[in-house]
XYZ file of C-alpha atoms in Angstrom:
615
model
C -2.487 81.359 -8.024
C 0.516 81.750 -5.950
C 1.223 84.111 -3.314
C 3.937 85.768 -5.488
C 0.894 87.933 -6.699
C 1.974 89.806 -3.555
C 5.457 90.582 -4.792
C 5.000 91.162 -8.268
C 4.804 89.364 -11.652
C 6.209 89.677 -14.844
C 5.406 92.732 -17.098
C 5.918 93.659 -20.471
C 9.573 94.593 -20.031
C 10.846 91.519 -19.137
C 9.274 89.761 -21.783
C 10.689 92.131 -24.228
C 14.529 91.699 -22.530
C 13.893 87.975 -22.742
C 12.533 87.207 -26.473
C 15.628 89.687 -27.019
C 18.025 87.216 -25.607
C 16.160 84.244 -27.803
C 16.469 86.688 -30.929
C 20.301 87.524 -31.034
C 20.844 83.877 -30.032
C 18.261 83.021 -33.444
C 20.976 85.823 -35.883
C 23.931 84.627 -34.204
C 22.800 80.749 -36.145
C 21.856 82.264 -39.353
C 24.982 84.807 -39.385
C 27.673 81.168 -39.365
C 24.820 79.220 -41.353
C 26.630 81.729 -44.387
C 29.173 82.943 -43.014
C 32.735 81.915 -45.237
C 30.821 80.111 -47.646
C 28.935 78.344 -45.241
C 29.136 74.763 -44.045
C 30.955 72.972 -47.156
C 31.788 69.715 -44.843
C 30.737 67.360 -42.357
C 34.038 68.956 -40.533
C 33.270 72.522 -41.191
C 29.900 72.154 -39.601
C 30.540 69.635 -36.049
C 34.130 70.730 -35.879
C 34.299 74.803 -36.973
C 37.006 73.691 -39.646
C 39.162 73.128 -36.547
C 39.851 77.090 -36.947
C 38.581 77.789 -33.191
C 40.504 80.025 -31.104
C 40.983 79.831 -27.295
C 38.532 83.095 -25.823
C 35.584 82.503 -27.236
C 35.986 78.722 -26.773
C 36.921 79.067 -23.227
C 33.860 81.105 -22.492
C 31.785 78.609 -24.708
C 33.328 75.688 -22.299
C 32.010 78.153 -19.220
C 28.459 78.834 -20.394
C 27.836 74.999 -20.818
C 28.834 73.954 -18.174
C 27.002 76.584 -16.294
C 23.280 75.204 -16.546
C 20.572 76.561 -15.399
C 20.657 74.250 -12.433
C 23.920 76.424 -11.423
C 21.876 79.854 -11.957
C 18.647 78.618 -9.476
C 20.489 75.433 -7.949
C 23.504 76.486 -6.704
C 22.007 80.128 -4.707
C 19.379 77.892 -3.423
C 22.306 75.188 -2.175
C 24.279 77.983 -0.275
C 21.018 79.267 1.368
C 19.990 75.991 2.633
C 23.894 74.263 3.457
C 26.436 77.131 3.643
C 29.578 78.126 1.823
C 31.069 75.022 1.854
C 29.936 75.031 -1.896
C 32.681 77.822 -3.037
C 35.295 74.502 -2.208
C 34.395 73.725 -5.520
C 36.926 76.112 -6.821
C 39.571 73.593 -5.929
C 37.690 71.397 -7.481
C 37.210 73.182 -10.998
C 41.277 73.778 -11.167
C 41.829 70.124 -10.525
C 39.371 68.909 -13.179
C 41.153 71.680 -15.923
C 44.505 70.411 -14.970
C 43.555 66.914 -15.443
C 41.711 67.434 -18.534
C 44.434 69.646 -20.329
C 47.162 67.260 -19.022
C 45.951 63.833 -19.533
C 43.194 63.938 -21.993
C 43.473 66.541 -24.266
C 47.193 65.267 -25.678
C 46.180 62.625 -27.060
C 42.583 63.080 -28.261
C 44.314 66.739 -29.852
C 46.902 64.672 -31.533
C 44.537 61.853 -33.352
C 42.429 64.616 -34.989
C 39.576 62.499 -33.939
C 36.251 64.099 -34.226
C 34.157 61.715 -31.982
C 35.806 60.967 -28.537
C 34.165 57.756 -28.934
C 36.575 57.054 -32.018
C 39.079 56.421 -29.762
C 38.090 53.586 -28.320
C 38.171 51.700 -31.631
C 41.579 52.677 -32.135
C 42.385 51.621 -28.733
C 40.177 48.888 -27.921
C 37.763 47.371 -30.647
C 34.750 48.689 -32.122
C 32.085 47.091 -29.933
C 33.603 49.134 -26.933
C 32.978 52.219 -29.329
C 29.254 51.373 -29.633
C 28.673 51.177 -25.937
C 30.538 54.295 -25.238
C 28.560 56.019 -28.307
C 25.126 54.365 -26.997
C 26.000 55.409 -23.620
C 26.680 59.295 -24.309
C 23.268 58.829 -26.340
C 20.977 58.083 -23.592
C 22.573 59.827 -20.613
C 22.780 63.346 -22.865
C 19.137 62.930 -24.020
C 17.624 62.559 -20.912
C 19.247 65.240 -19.311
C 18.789 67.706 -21.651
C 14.957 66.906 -21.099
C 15.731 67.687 -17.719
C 17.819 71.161 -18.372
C 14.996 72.436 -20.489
C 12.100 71.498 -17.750
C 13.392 71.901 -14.562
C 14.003 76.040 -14.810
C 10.772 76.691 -17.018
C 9.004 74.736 -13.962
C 10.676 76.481 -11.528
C 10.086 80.455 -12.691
C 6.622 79.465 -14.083
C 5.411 78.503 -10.177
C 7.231 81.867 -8.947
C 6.642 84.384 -11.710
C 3.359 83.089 -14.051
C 6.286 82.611 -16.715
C 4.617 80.229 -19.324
C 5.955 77.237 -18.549
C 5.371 75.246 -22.080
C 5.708 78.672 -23.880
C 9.301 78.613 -22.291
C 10.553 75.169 -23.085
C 8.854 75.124 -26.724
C 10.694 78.446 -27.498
C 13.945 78.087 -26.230
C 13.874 74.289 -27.578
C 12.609 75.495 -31.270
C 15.228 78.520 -30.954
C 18.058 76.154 -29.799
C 17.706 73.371 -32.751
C 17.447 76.409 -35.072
C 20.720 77.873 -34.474
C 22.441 74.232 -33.712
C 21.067 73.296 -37.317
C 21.477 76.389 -39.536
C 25.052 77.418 -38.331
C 26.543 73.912 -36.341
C 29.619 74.111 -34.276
C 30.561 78.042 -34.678
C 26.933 79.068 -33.957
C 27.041 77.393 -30.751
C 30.517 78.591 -29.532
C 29.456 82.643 -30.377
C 26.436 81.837 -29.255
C 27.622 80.896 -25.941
C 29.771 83.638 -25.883
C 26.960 86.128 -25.797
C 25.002 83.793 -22.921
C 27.910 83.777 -20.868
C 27.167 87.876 -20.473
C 24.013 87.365 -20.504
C 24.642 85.108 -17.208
C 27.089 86.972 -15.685
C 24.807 90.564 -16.330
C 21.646 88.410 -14.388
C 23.903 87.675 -11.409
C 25.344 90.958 -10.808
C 22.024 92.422 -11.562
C 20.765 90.388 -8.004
C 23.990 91.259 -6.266
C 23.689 94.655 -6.874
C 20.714 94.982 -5.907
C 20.947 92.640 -3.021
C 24.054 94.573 -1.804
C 22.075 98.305 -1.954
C 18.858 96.304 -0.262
C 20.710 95.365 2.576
C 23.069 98.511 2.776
C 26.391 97.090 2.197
C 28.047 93.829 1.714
C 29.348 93.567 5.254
C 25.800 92.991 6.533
C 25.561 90.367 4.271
C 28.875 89.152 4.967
C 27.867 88.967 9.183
C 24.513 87.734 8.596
C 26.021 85.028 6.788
C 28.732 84.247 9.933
C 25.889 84.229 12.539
C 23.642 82.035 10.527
C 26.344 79.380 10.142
C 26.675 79.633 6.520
C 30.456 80.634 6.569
C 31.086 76.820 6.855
C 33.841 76.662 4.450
C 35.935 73.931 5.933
C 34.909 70.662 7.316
C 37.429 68.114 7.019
C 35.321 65.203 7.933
C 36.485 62.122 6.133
C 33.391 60.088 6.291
C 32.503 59.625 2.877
C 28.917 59.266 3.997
C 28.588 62.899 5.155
C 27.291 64.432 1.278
C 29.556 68.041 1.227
C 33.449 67.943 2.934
C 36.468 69.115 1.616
C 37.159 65.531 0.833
C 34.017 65.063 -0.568
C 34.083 67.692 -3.010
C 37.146 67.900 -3.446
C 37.766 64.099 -4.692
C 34.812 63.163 -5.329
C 33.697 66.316 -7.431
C 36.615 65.913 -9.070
C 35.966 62.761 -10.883
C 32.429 64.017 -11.317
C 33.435 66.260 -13.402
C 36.497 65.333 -14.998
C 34.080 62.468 -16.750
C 32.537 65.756 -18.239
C 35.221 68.035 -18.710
C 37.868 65.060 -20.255
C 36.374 62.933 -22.079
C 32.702 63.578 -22.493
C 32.020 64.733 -26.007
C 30.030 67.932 -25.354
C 32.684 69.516 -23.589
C 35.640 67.877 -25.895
C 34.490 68.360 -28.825
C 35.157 72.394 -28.633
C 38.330 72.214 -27.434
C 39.645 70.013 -29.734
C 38.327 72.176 -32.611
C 40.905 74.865 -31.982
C 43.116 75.698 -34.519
C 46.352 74.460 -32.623
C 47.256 72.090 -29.438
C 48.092 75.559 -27.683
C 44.944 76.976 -28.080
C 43.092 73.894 -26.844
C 44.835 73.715 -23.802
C 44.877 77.597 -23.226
C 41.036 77.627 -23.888
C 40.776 74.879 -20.828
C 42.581 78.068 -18.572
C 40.999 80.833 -19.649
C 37.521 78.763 -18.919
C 39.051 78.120 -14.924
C 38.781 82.148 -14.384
C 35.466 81.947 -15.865
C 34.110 79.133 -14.326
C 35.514 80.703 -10.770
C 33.622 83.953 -12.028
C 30.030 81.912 -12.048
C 30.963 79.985 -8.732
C 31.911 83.248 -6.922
C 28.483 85.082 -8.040
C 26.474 81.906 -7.248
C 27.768 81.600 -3.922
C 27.313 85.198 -3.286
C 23.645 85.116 -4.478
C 23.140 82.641 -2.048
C 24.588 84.359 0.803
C 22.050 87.561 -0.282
C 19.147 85.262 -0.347
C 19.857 83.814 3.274
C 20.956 87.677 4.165
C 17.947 88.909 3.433
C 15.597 86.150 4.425
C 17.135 84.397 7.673
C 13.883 85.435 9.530
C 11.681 84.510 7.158
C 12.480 81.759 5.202
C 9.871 81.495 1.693
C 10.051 77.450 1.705
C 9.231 76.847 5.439
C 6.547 79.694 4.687
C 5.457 77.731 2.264
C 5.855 81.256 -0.019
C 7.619 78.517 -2.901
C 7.531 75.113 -3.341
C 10.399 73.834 -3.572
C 14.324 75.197 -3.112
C 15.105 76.396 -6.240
C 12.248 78.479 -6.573
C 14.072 80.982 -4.023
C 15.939 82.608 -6.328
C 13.124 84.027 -8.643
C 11.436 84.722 -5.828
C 13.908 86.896 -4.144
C 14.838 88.541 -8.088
C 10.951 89.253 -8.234
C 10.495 90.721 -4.371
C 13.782 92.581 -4.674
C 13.675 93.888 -8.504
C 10.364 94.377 -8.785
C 10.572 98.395 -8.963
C 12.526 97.688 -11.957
C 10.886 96.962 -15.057
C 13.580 94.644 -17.511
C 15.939 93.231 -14.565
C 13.412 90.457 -13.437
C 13.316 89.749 -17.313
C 17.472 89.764 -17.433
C 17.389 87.341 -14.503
C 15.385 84.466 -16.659
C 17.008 85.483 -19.797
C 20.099 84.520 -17.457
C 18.813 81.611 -16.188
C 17.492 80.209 -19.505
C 21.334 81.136 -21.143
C 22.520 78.756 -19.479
C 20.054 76.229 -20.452
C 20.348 77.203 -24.014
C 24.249 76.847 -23.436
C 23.946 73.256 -22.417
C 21.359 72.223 -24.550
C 22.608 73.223 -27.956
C 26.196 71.916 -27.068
C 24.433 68.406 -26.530
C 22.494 68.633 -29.803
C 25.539 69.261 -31.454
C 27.938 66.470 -29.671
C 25.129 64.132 -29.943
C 24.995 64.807 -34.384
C 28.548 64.488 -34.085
C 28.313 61.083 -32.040
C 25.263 60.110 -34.152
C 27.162 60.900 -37.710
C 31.018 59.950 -36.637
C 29.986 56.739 -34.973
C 26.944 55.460 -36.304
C 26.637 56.456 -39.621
C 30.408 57.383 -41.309
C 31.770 53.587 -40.473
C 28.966 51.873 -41.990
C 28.189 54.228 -45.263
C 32.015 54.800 -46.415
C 30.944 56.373 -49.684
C 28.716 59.279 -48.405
C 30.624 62.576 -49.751
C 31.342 65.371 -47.423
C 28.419 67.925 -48.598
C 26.370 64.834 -47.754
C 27.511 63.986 -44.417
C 27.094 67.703 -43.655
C 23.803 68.068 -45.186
C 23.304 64.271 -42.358
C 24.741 66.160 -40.282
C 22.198 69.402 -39.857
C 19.540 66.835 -40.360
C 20.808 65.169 -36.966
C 20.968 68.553 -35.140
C 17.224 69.058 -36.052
C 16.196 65.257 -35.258
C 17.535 65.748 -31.738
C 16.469 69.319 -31.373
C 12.724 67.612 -31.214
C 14.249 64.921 -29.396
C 15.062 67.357 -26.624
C 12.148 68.609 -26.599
C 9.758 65.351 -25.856
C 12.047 65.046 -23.328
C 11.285 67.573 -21.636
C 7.561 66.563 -22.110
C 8.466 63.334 -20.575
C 10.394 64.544 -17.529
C 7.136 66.675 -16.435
C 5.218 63.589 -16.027
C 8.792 61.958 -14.592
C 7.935 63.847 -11.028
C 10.383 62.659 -8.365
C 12.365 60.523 -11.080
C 13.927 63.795 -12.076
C 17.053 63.758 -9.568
C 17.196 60.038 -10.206
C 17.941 60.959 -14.319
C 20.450 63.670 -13.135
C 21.978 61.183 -10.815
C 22.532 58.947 -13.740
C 24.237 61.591 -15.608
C 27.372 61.037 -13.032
C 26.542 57.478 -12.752
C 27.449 56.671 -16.339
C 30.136 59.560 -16.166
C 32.374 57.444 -13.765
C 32.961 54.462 -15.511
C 33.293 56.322 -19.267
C 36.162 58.233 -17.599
C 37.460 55.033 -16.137
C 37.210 53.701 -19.611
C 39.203 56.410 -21.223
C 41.881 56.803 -18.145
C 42.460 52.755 -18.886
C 43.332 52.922 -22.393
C 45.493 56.760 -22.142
C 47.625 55.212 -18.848
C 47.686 51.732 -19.330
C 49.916 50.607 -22.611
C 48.824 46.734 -21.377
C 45.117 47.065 -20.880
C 43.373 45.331 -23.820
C 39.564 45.256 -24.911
C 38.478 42.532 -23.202
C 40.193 44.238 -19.536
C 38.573 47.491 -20.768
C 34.540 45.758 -21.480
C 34.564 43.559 -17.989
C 35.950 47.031 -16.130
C 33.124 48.930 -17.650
C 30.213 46.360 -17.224
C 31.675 45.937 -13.588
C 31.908 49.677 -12.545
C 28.423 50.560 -14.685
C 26.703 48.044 -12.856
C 28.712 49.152 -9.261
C 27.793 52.725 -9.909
C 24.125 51.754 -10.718
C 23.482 49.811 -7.647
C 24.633 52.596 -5.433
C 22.700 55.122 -7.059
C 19.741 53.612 -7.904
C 19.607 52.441 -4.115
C 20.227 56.126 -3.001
C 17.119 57.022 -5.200
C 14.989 54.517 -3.227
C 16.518 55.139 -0.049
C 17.310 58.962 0.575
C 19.998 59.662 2.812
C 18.955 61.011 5.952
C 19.170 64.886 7.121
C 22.179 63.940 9.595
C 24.054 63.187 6.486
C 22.850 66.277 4.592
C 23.016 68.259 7.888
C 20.524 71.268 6.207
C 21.533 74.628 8.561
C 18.694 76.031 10.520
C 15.786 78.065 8.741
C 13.807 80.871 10.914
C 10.200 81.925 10.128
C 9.920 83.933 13.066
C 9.978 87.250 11.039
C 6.965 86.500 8.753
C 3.637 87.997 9.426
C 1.568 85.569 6.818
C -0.811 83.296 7.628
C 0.320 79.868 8.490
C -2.224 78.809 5.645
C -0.869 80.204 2.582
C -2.447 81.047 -0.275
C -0.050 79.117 -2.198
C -1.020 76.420 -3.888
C 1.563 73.335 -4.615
C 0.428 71.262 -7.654
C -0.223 67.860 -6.646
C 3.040 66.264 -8.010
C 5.060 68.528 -7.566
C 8.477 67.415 -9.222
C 11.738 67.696 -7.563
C 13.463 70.367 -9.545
C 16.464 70.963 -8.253
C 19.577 68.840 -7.896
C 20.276 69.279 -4.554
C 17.098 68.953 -2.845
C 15.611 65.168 -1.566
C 13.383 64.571 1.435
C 13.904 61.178 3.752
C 10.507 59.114 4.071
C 9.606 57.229 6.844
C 9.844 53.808 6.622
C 12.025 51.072 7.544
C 15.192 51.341 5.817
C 17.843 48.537 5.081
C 21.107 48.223 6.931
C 22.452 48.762 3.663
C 20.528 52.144 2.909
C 22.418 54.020 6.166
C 25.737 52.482 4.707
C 26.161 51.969 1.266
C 23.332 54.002 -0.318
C 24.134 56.995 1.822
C 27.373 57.533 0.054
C 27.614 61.263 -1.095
C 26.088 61.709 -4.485
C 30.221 63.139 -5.384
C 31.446 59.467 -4.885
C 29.050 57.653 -7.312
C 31.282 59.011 -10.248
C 34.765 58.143 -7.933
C 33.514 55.098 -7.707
C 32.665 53.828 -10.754
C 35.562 55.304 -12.279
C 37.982 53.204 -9.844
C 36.038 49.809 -9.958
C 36.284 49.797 -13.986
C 40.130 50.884 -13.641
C 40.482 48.161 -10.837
C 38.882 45.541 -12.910
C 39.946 46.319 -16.200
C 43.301 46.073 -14.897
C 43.226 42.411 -13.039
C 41.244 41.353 -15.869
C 43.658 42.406 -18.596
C 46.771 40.659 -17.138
C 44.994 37.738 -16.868
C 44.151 37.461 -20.289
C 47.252 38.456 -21.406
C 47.506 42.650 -21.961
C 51.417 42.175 -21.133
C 52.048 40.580 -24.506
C 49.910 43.226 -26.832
C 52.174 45.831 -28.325
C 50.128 49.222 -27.987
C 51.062 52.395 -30.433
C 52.535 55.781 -28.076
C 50.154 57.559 -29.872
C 47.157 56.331 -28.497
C 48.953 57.022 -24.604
C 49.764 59.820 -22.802
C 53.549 59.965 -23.124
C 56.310 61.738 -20.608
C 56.611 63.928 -23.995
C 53.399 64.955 -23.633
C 53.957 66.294 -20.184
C 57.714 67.300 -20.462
C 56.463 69.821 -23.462
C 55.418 72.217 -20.927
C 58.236 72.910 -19.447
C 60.459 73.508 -22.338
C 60.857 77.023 -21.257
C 63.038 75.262 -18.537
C 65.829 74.807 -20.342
C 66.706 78.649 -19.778
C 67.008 81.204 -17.096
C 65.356 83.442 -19.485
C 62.098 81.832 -20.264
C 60.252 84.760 -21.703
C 62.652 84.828 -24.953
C 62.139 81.105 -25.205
C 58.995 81.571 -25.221
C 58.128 83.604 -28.223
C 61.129 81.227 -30.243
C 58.862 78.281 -29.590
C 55.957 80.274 -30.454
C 57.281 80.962 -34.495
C 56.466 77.807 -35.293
C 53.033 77.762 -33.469
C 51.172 79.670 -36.558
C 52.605 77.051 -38.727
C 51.641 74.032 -37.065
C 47.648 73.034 -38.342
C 47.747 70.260 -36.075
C 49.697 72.151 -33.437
C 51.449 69.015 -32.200
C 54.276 71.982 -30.002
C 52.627 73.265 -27.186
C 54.778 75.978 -26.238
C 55.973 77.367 -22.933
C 52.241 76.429 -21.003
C 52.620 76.160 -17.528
C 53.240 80.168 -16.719
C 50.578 81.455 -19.774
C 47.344 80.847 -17.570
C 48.614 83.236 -15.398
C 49.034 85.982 -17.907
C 45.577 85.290 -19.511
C 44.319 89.032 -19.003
C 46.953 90.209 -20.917
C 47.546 87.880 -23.678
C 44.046 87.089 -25.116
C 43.833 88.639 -28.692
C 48.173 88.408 -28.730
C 48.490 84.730 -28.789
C 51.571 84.741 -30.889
C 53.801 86.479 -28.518
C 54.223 89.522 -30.322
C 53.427 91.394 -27.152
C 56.778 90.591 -25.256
């Protein structure tokens, strides 16, 4: 048993607070499974009827992409390297622009379903099936990984069952994802997204009144080093710099964001082009929300432990086992908030998880299964459909079987997640900006950046980079009055559960591995993404792109982009504004996208009076 006996466990309370969470997640699926009729169509159920509104999407686009690596990764990522982590708010805006700019126009105006679709159009079907085969593997296995990595984590600190955990949110997940698709998860992400944001401030509260005010916090935080917001280093070796964060993270996650199913597929179910794009803002402020309460958490935890540090103690395990660990030391006098903490963390694995089982029956049914049985009717695709959701429900689960036996090949899965990322964006940022890029330009690019983005990472598996790269700030146990021989006891593999956390071996290491293999993890994605545009480029004027004659509509076009600024045309652009917006109710495919570029920074105001009445 671990020495967290000495701090506390869980109680009855928090159990109760959690199955709560699990419960109104559980209505929320069987409320849209009859809701208007119920699911009538294949489109009704993966899509929402494309009747989606911005809010709820927006906050559905926040909770997913808010894991619960972000609610025990990112605290524990701060404590250990600094503040240089809050850069990522540059980052975020960056990847929305991008996304809402360059992807969204076109994928919005095709109607497509599957993002993987597009491709066929574009390119050729066998370009579709690696793209769909892809998205298949790389969402499987980590979802495995989203649904073991936090039940591992809180069962070490707080006795949490750890197979009770993953069964129960898995089972609860594929229940909701099955009985009420698309809508079910949207709503219910809405509700985890409070749920998350009510477990954070919970901790910052209560870290703020433990340590009597948030300027200790604040000056702790400034003599321990972790202020380090700006380091300009351009060495592309050195894993977290502006540049390094701020390019590389943005490719990361612009291959998530843009064009990777789970995250497209909401958006493009609003009702019109306007409320996709203004559901990619409204999701900025709410992924800077999460960011700004992660960071702060991790501040607290190094506030309140920078002369005792729990993981040189040897009090947990591993890194992201310091968050639990300071909710149970610092909450314990309150029965419930320990509880609202996991429900928190575990929102945001439910989040992620039943947004993958539901791009992955859309992917399944829209690329595998439409194209090759044409005369399946609707109620039968949908009934397919619900049967998919369930298949990889239990899918997801096993997976999460087989990463506890995976041990230290967990970060190597996650690292594959932005390994395949990079060249699937490079893919789709081919065939949307270059009208002479043709399939056999777009296969050779991807094959070439896949395998590019494959040696680097696999090599920085085998090869860790070493702590002068990482630079980890200094960790003080001077304060503790424990034992050096702790009571706590590590199992023997002891998987690496957190993103961020590797450990260099000794042993003789390549000239390559202090190179090449050290690249930060940020530039894996960057890279693959430019070696498949580079490629697919050479490679498709040499075998003739120039000649092809490629439809507008599958490019971005300056219309696309010149549409935002219609209010320009006046000095008066608020009147403008709501006469571009009559038509907007109209339009089911919403191909005007009115007045834009000034509405993100009105979102307070304008989210239930979308159709300008309120001017």
């Amino acid at each position: 048993m671990s020495s967290s006996s000495s701090i506390g466990r869980f109680n009855v309370w928090d159990y109760v607070v959690f199955a709560a969470m699990l419960l109104v997640s559980a209505i929320i699926g069987i409320y849209y499974a009859f809701a208007g009729g119920g699911q009538k169509t294949s489109k009704d159920y993966l899509m929402g009827g494309r009747s989606m509104t911005a809010l709820p999407v927006a906050l559905s686009l926040t909770a997913s992409f808010m894991s619960a690596v972000t609610v025990l990764g990112t605290p524990a990522e701060v404590y250990r390297f600094g503040a240089i982590f809050s850069i990522f708010a540059i980052t975020y805006a960056l990847v929305v622009l991008c996304s809402a700019e360059i992807f969204l126009p076109v994928f919005y105006r095709l109607g497509i379903t599957s993002t993987y679709e597009y491709l066929e159009l574009r390119f050729n079907k066998y370009l579709r099936l690696c793209g769909t085969v892809l998205f298949v593997v790389q969402t499987t296995l980590y979802t495995g990984i989203v649904i073991y990595a936090p039940a591992l984590a809180l069962n070490q600190v707080t006795g949490f069952d750890l197979w009770g955990a993953v069964v129960a949110t898995g089972v609860v997940c594929t229940f909701y994802c099955t009985l009420g698709g698309l809508k079910a998860v949207v709503w219910t992400d809405v509700f985890q997204v409070g749920i998350m944001v009510a477990g954070f401030s919970s901790v910052i509260i209560r870290a703020v009144v433990f340590q009597e005010g948030i300027g200790h916090i604040v000056n702790d935080s400034y003599y321990g080093g972790r202020l380090n917001f700006w380091d300009f280093n351009p060495n592309p070796l050195q894993r977290h710099t502006f540049w390094t964060i701020v390019i590389g993270g943005t490719f990361t996650w612009t291959g998530i964001y843009g064009v990777n199913q789970s995250q497209v597929q909401r958006y493009i179910a609003c009702k019109t082009r306007f409320h996709a794009k203004l559901s990619l803002y409204i999701n900025l402020v709410g992924l800077w929300a999460i960011l700004a309460c992660a960071v702060l958490c991790g501040l607290a935890l190094y506030s309140i432990y920078k002369d005792c540090d729990p993981w040189t103690a040897k009090q947990v395990s591993a890194p992201d086992q310091l968050m639990p660990y300071l909710v149970l030391d610092i909450l314990r006098d309150f029965p419930g908030l320990p509880g609202l903490f996991v429900a928190s963390a575990y929102s945001g694995t439910l989040s992620t998880v039943s947004s993958s089982i539901n791009a992955l029956a859309a992917v399944t049914v829209e690329d595998l299964i439409r194209p090759y049985f044409r005369s399946l009717s609707e109620k039968k695709l949908s009934w397919i459909s619900m049967g998919m959701s369930l298949f990889y429900g239990g899918v997801c689960i096993a997976m999460a079987a087989l990463a506890s036996v995976m041990g230290a090949l967990l970060q190597a899965a996650l690292s594959i997640f932005g390994m395949v990322g990079g060249p699937l964006l490079g893919l789709f940022a081919l065939g949307i900006l270059c009208s002479f890029a043709n399939g056999m330009g777009a296969f050779v690019g991807l094959v070439s950046g896949f395998a590019i983005s494959l040696w680097v990472g696999i090599g920085a598996q085998i090869y860790p980079p070493l702590p002068a790269r990482t630079i980890p700030l200094s960790l003080s146990t001077a304060g503790c009055n424990i034992s050096s021989s702790s009571n706590f006891t590590s199992p023997t593999e002891n998987p690496v559960t957190t993103l961020f956390y590797t450990q260099a071996k000794e042993y003789t290491r390549p000239v390559l591995a202090d190179n090449w293999y050290s690249l930060s993890y940020l530039y894996f994605s960057t890279l693959g993404t430019l070696v498949t545009v580079a490629v697919g480029i050479v490679t498709s004027l040499l075998t003739g792109g120039l000649k092809q004659k490629t439809d507008c509509k599958f490019l971005l076009t300056k219309e696309d982009f010149l549409s935002n600024f219609s209010w320009s045309k006046s000095e008066t652009p608020e009147k403008v504004e709501v006469l571009n917006w009559k038509p907007f109710t109209l339009a089911s495919e919403g191909t005007d996208n009115p007045a834009f570029s000034h509405m993100e920074m009105e979102v307070s105001g304008n989210k239930d009076k979308v159709n300008g009445l309120h001017i």
